[in-house]
Tab-separated table of C-alpha atoms in Angstrom:
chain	number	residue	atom	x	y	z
A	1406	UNK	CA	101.816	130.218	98.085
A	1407	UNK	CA	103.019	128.558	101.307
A	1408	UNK	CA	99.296	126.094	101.642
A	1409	UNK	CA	100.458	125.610	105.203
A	1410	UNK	CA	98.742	128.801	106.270
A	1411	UNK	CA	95.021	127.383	105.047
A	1412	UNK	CA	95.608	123.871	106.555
A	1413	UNK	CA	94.581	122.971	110.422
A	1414	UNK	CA	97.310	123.687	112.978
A	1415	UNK	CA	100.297	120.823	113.651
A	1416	UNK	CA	99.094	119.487	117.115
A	1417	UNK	CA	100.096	121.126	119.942
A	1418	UNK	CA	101.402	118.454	121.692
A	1419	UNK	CA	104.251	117.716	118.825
A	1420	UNK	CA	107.845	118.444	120.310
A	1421	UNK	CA	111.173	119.080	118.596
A	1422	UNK	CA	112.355	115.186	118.787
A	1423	UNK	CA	108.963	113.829	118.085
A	1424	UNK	CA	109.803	112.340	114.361
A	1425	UNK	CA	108.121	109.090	113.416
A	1426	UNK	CA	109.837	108.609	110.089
A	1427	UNK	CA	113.025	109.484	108.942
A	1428	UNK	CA	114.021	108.942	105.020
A	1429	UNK	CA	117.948	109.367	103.999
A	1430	UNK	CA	118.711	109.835	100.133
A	1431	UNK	CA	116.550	107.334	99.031
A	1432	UNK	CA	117.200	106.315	94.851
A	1433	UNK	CA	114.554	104.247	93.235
A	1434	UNK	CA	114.276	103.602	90.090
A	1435	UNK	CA	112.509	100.994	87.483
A	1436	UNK	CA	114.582	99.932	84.636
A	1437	UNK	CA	116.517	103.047	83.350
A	1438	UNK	CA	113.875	105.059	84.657
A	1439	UNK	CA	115.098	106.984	88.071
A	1440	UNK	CA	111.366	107.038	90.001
A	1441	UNK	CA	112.975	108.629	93.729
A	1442	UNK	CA	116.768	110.844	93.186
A	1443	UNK	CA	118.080	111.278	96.446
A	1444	UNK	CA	115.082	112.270	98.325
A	1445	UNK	CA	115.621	112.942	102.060
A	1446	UNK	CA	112.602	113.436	104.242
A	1447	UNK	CA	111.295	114.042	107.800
A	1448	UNK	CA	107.817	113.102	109.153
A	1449	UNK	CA	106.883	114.302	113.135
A	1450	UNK	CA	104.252	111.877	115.254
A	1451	UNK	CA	101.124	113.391	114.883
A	1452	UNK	CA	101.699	115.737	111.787
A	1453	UNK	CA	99.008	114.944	108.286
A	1454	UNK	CA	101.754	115.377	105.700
A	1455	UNK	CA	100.773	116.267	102.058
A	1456	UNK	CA	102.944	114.436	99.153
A	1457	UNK	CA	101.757	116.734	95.970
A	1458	UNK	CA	103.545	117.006	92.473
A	1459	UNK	CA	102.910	115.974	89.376
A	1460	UNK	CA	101.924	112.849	87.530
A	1461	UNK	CA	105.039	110.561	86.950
A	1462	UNK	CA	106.801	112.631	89.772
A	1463	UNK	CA	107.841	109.940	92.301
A	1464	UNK	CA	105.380	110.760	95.232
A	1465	UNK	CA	103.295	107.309	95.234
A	1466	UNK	CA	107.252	105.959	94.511
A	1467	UNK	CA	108.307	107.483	97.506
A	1468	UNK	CA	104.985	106.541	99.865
A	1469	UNK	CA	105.427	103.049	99.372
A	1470	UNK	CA	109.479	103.212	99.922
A	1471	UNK	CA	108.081	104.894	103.357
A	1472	UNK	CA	105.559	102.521	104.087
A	1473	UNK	CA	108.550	99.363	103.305
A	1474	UNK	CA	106.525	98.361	100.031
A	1475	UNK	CA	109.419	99.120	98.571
A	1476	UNK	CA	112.964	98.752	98.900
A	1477	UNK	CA	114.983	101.226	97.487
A	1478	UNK	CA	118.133	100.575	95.471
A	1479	UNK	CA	119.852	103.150	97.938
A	1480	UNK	CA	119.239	105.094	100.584
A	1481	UNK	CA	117.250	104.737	104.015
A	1482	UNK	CA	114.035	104.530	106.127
A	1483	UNK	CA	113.733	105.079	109.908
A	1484	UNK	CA	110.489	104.402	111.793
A	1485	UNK	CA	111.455	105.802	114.617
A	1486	UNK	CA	114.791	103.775	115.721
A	1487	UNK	CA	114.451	100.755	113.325
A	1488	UNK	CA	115.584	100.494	109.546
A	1489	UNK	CA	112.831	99.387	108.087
A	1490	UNK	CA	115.191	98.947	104.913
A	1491	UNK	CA	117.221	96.737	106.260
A	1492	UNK	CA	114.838	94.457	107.349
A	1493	UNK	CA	113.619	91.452	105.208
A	1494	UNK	CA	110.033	91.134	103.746
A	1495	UNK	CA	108.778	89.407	106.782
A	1496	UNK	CA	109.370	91.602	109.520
A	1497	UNK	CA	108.364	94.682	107.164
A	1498	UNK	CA	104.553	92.997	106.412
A	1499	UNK	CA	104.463	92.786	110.297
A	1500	UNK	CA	105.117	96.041	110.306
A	1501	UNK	CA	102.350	96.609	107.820
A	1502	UNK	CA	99.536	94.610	110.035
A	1503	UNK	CA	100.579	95.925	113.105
A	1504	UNK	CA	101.919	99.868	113.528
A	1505	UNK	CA	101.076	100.613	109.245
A	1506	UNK	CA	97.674	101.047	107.265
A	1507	UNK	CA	97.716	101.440	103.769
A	1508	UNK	CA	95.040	102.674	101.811
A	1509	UNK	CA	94.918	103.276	98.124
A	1510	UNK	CA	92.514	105.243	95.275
A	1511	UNK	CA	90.302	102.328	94.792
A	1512	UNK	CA	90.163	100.816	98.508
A	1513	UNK	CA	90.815	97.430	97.046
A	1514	UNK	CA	87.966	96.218	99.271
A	1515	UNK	CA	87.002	92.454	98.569
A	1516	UNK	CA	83.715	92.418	96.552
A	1517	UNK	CA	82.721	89.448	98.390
A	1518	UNK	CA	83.062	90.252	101.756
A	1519	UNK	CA	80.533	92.364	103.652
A	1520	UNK	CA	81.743	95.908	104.882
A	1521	UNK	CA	82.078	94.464	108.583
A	1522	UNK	CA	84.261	91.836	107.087
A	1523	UNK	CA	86.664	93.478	104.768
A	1524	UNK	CA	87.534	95.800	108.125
A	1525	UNK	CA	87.411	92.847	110.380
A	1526	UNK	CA	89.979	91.266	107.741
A	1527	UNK	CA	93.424	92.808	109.389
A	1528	UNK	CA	92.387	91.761	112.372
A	1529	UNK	CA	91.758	88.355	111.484
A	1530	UNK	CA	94.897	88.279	109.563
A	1531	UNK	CA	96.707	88.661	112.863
A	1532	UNK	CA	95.080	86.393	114.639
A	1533	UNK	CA	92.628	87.834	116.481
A	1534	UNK	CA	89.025	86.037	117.511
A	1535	UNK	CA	86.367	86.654	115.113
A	1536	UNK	CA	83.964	88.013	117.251
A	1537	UNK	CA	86.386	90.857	118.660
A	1538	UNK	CA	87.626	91.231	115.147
A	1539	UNK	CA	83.630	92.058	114.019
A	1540	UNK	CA	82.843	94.526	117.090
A	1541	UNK	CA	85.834	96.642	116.413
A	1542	UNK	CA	85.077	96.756	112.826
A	1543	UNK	CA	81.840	97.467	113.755
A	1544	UNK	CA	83.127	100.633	116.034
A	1545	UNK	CA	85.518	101.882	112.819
A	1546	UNK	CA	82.297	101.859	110.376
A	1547	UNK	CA	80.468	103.749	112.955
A	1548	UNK	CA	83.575	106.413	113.259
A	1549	UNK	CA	83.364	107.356	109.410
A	1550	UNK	CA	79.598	107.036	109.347
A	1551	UNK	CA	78.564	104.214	107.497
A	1552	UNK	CA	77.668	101.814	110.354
A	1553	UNK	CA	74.216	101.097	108.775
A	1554	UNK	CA	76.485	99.166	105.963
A	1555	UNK	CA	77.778	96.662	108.273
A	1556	UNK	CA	76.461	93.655	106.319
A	1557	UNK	CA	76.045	95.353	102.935
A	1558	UNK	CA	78.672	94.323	100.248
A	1559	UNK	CA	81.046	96.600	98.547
A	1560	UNK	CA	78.728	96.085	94.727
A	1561	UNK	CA	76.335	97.684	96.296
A	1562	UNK	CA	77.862	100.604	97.431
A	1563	UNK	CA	78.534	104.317	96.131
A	1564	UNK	CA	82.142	105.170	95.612
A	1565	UNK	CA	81.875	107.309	98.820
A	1566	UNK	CA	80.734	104.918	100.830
A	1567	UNK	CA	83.366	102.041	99.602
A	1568	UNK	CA	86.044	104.515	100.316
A	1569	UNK	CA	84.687	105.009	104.086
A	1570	UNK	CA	85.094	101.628	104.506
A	1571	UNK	CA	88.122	101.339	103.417
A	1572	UNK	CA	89.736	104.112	105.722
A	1573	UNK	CA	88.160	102.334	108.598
A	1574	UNK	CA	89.881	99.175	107.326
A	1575	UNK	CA	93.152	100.923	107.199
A	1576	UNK	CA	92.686	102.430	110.192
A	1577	UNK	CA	91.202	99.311	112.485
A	1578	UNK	CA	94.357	97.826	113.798
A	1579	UNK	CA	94.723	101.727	115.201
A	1580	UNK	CA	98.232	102.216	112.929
A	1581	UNK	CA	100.914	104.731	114.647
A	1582	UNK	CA	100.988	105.848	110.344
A	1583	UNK	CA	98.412	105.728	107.929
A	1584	UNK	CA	99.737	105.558	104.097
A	1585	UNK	CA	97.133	107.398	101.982
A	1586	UNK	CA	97.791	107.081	98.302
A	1587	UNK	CA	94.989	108.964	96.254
A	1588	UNK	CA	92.410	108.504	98.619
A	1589	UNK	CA	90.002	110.748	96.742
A	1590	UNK	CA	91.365	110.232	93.424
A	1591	UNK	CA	88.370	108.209	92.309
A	1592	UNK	CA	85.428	110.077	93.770
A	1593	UNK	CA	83.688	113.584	93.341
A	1594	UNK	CA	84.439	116.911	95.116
A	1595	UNK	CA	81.622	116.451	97.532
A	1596	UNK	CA	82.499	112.855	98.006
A	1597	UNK	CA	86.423	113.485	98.911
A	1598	UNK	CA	85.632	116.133	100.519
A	1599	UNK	CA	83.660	114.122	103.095
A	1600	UNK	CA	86.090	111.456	102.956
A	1601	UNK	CA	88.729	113.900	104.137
A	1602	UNK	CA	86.933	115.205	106.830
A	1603	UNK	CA	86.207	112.137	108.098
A	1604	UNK	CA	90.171	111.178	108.231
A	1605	UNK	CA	91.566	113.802	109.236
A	1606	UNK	CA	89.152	114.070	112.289
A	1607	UNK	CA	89.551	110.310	113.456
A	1608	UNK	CA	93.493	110.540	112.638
A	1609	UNK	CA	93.601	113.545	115.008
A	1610	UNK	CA	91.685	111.736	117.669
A	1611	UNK	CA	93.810	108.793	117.523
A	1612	UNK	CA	96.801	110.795	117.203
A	1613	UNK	CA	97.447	108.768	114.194
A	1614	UNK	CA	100.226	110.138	111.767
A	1615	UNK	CA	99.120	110.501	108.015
A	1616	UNK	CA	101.088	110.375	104.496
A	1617	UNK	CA	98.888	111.682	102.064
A	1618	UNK	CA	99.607	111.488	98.145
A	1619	UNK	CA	97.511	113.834	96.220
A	1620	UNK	CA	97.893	115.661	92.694
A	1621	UNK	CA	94.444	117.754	94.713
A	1622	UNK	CA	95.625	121.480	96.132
A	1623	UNK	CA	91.752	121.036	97.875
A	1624	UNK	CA	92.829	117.720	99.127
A	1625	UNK	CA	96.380	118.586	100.156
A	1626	UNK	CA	95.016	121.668	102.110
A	1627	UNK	CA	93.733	118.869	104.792
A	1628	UNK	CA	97.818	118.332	105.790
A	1629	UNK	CA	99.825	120.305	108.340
A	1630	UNK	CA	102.204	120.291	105.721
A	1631	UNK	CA	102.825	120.338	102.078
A	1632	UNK	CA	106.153	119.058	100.205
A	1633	UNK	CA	106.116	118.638	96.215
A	1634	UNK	CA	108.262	116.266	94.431
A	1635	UNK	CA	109.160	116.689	91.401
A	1636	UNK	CA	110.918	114.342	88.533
A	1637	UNK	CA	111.807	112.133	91.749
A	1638	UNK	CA	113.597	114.969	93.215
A	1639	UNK	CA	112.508	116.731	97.044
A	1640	UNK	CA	113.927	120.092	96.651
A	1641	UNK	CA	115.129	121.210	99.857
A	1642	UNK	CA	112.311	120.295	101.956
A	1643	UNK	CA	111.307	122.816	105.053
A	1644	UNK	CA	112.008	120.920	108.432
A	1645	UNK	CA	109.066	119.506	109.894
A	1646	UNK	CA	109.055	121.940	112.794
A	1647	UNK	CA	110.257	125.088	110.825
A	1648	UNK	CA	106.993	124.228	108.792
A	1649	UNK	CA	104.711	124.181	111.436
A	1650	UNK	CA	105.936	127.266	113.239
A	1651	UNK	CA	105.680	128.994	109.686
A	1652	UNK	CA	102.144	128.117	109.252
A	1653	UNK	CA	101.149	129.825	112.432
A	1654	UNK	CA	103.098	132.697	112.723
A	1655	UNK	CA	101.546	133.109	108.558
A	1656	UNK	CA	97.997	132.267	110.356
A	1657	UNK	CA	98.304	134.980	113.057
A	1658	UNK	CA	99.118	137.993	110.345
């Protein structure tokens, strides 16, 4: 089944040249162990794009290759007209604070900070003023709905609610691409399911584009677009904008 029918239509506003990340062939692998086999890939500005396959597959391999975590023994990343790969460490993490969020299936939120200070924490980290850095996290809590757990610390709260705050950490510095790696793996249906609906709606109004790793066909149904990898392999992946037409012409019938 193509899933791009059931998923919410590619914004309107996406043209043919609009790509935001470009990967080339990319080979990773650990050891003797090939984790990524050639794997070329396009991502469009504004598109929620859904990295499914199976466990041991490659796809959290090939999210952090995307996102610079990783450097890949061969092969190429684009963000827009820089090489992300062939820039050192440095410039990559200021790449990270700056135009990347990352969030992974346990949030990784510090236990000792209060939820207004683990998303004020980017923000800090690049130097802005702690008092701006607290009203915009502030703003994020209150755009995934947990504003009332401003000064309550992450011990204390439900899986749900930890994940919330997370997002909005990921998502306070206002990334151009938001690196999703399990987001829901650790929480219920209901739970994921409002954690989704949450992202995808704030991603959409801050025309944010998302990479979203999930082994979840419910969770994967929130992309534009799905693409499976398999044994580190992308098997002839459907161009982003092929894709999208595809899913709307199937919608209309």
């Amino acid at each position: 089944m193509n899933r791009t029918s059931t998923t919410q239509p590619t914004p309107s506003h996406l043209g043919p040249d609009s790509s935001m990340l470009r990967a080339r062939s990319l080979v990773v692998s650990y050891g003797r162990t090939a984790a990524l086999r050639g794997v070329t890939l396009e991502v469009r500005r504004g598109e929620i794009l859904a990295v499914t396959g199976p466990s041991g597959s490659g796809k959290s391999t090939l999210l952090l290759t995307l996102a610079g975590i990783l450097v890949p023994d061969a092969g190429e990343v684009h963000f827009g007209e820089r090489c992300i790969t062939a820039e050192n460490e440095s410039s990559r993490s200021r790449l990270r604070r700056k135009q990347f969020g990352v969030l992974f299936q346990f949030g990784q939120l510090v236990p000792e900070l209060t939820a207004e200070e683990n998303v004020a924490l980017p923000l800090l980290l690049s130097g802005r003023r702690r008092g701006v850095a607290i009203t915009a996290a502030t703003t994020w809590l209150d755009r995934f709905g947990v504003a009332d757990l401003a000064k309550v610390r992450p011990p204390e709260m439900s899986g749900g609610q930890a994940q919330r705050v997370a997002v909005a950490r990921a998502m306070v510095t206002e990334p151009e691409v938001l690196f999703a790696d399990e987001p829901t793996g650790a929480l219920d249906t209901l739970a994921g399911e409002q954690v989704m609906t949450q992202l995808v709606r704030v991603a959409r109004e801050a025309d944010t584009t998302v990479v979203l790793v999930t082994h979840d066909a419910r969770i994967a149904a929130y992309g534009d677009r799905e693409v499976v990898v398999r044994d580190g392999v992308l098997p002839d992946p459907i161009p982003a904008d092929e894709a999208s037409v595809s899913g709307r012409e199937e919608g209309r019938s």
